[in-house]
Amino acid sequence: MISYKEATDLIKLHFHPPKKVMSIEIENAVGYILAEDVMADINLPPFDNSSMDGYAIKFNDSITKWKIIGEISAGDNNSFDIDDNSTVLIMTGAKIPNGADTIIPIENVEIDDNCISIKSDCRFQRYDYIRKKGEDLQINSIAIKANTMIQPNHIQLLSACGKRKVTVFRPLKIGLITTGNELVDIDILPKNTKIRATNIYTLHTLIKSNSMIPINYGIIKDDYQEIKSEIIQALESDIDILITTGGVSVGKYDYIKDIFDDICINTIFWGTNIKPGKPIAFGVYNSKGRDKYIFGLPGNPLSCFISFYIFIKPALNHYYDIRAENKFVAILDTPISKNNGKLHFVMGKAIFNRQNKMYTVSSAGNQSSGH
Amino acid sequence: MISYKEATDLIKLHFHPPKKVMSIEIENAVGYILAEDVMADINLPPFDNSSMDGYAIKFNDSITKWKIIGEISAGDNNSFDIDDNSTVLIMTGAKIPNGADTIIPIENVEIDDNCISIKSDCRFQRYDYIRKKGEDLQINSIAIKANTMIQPNHIQLLSACGKRKVTVFRPLKIGLITTGNELVDIDILPKNTKIRATNIYTLHTLIKSNSMIPINYGIIKDDYQEIKSEIIQALESDIDILITTGGVSVGKYDYIKDIFDDICINTIFWGTNIKPGKPIAFGVYNSKGRDKYIFGLPGNPLSCFISFYIFIKPALNHYYDIRAENKFVAILDTPISKNNGKLHFVMGKAIFNRQNKMYTVSSAGNQSSGH
């Protein structure tokens, strides 16, 4: 059986749905992947301006008094020429008048007879409180690179660059099929030997939370022909990926493997040496020249949940060229043992310990696949 | 001027919009706050079942051979009685037959003449691979407590408890007013002394990302009457919170403070001893018996962005009783100095350092309010 690394390498090698793009308003773009380098279409800031409410002067350390010749607020277009002995009242964000190079904050001046002088306890130097044109970003320089996942902290910059909409990668469409005679929908009280079909809602939510589009094909009984026809229908519809849950192990009604072969899915691998999630399958199906990717996940709830994070999410990150390293060194609080050669994925809780300044990790409890 | 702690304590003391609830499908509930304790309506698992594809036996270490008397798949209702010498083939998730207490995995048995024996190199013990009824969660016990922010990892459990929908707190409606003569909308190329109104898109996105509802009242010129009438209109409409940006400092056209007094907003505080974001205002307005909460944020983009995280987000966490401690000890890579007595909020980048196993934090660059 192949290792986890071999499995994920095989997925990376084969998984490349066509990359399509779309345009989206920035306030709806959080979680989407930028498909363009966003450039500054203007200098930021666009002109030299004041970072304080104050008085604009031409710096000259031999002068102690300036005559107020006017005022400028943010957005004003009125123009003044400042010489050694004159000043204008200037508001935060207003354009620096000609000749001025320094701002004295309002609270640091005394006004007498329409003239300002600087309070004796206030020091200042040339260029104080001047924001220079282009100091944040020069026109035509890259503001945010393609393949960045858009987060709320990007919105100021996108807005400042005039991007009402951005070009992002079109979310992939992911079909979901859940199989199992034991499954009833979750709004039903399960009787006798039935259990609720929890995986479909979990995968639906995980797909949505990753800004992709889930398409639910429902719960199918363990009937070879029914499952086969549902899988074909899904693969021939407009989806990029199909996820099935259940039917991948060695049980008598685990039909997925045979169905893969039956309908000419190219099975890239079947099973990896891990726990939980060992019986995962990955294959490629060609529908009229378009490749579709199939992940056959185990039906056990913990296996299914973890499989999304350890197989599907890394495949998407690789596909979009996103660096998503989210690893850190931590101290395990109690030993975890294993009695097999598998790579184990263990759900844990991490708490930052202020004494030793490291994370302490403890097992999150029962790690049984079915938990 | 009050300290940051005094300011946030005052907000916590006064900020309590009425808590209303609503029902939402679980797959749309990520990011919402649970308003009910979710209880297990059944035992989880609902019956003793097998965690492997295997053979169910009654443990007896003096017996080495068992006759196969049938098979049970997940979801099957057929029943068998197991004695010392009989076994049934049982699939993962299937109900344990009467009398059986141990599962021998398929791969560990040899079959001969419709009887199984256990391979010589395989050890086993009583209760192997049995998942006991209720071992994950007992019926009527609490599965997820109220005031939990729903995340994708809660969906398996919500589904297993039969929650097609959950009761969550109704998202607050937050009005947004941006003021400034210098502002143009972001799809316009700003000329002369104009700049783009970036705050409104950022706040809109931050509000949405926190699963609340932004309501945009647009960009208003620095005109006392216009701003006043827009603020009144917003406060008299169906919103819980109003956020204004700009006009809160000591500049000539900073009208917000006077307008607060003019329209009988109870100003709880004005200004805190921090950087950036010093001139923040917080007030309460009573509209026909219903309190509305007003945050007057500075117009500078960095100040505005940070103010959301340091004032509004903590207010919401306190309001919903969410523990959101997200602090850790780290090493600062280069000194940061300040020349005033303010509490500084500095944007940084944290990178986990594998050598010393700690985060190293560096300044994210220019920390000017207008950046």
XYZ file of C-alpha atoms in Angstrom, chain A residues 156, chain B residues 174-183 195-204 206-207 215-222 227 230-231 242-249 253-257 259-260 270 279-281 294-308 312:
69
model
C -8.351 48.583 1.860
C -24.716 47.532 11.111
C -25.140 50.815 9.255
C -22.123 52.486 7.630
C -21.675 56.189 6.941
C -18.434 57.535 5.488
C -17.784 61.259 5.605
C -15.274 63.442 3.800
C -15.137 66.057 1.043
C -12.018 64.356 -0.262
C -13.730 61.031 -0.923
C -8.876 59.970 -2.659
C -10.917 56.809 -2.830
C -13.368 55.876 -0.061
C -11.750 52.598 0.929
C -13.104 52.329 4.475
C -16.645 51.626 3.437
C -15.657 48.507 1.476
C -13.336 47.314 4.216
C -15.936 47.697 6.963
C -18.590 46.143 4.738
C -15.322 42.873 7.919
C -18.978 42.968 8.967
C -26.104 48.431 5.453
C -24.366 51.099 3.436
C -25.577 54.696 3.777
C -22.898 55.954 1.431
C -20.326 58.728 1.262
C -21.412 62.078 2.703
C -19.706 65.439 2.135
C -18.410 67.411 5.134
C -24.220 64.390 7.902
C -28.027 60.987 7.306
C -27.080 59.892 10.829
C -24.047 52.627 13.307
C -20.428 53.047 12.282
C -19.290 56.415 10.960
C -15.820 57.043 9.572
C -14.068 60.397 9.535
C -14.933 63.698 11.130
C -14.012 62.659 14.676
C -10.772 64.564 15.198
C -14.863 70.085 9.497
C -14.886 67.356 12.129
C -18.580 67.659 12.840
C -19.350 64.269 14.324
C -18.861 65.299 17.963
C -23.766 66.220 15.790
C -23.717 63.561 18.532
C -14.563 60.385 22.989
C -10.146 59.836 18.166
C -12.664 57.004 18.383
C -16.090 57.875 19.759
C -22.707 54.362 17.502
C -19.010 53.913 16.848
C -17.387 57.018 15.376
C -14.186 55.734 13.776
C -11.336 57.827 12.393
C -11.222 58.199 8.626
C -7.591 57.198 8.267
C -7.563 53.749 6.650
C -5.235 51.976 9.095
C -6.984 53.543 12.101
C -10.369 52.525 10.777
C -9.288 48.944 10.046
C -7.631 48.447 13.427
C -10.530 50.090 15.286
C -12.810 47.348 14.043
C -16.023 46.463 17.652
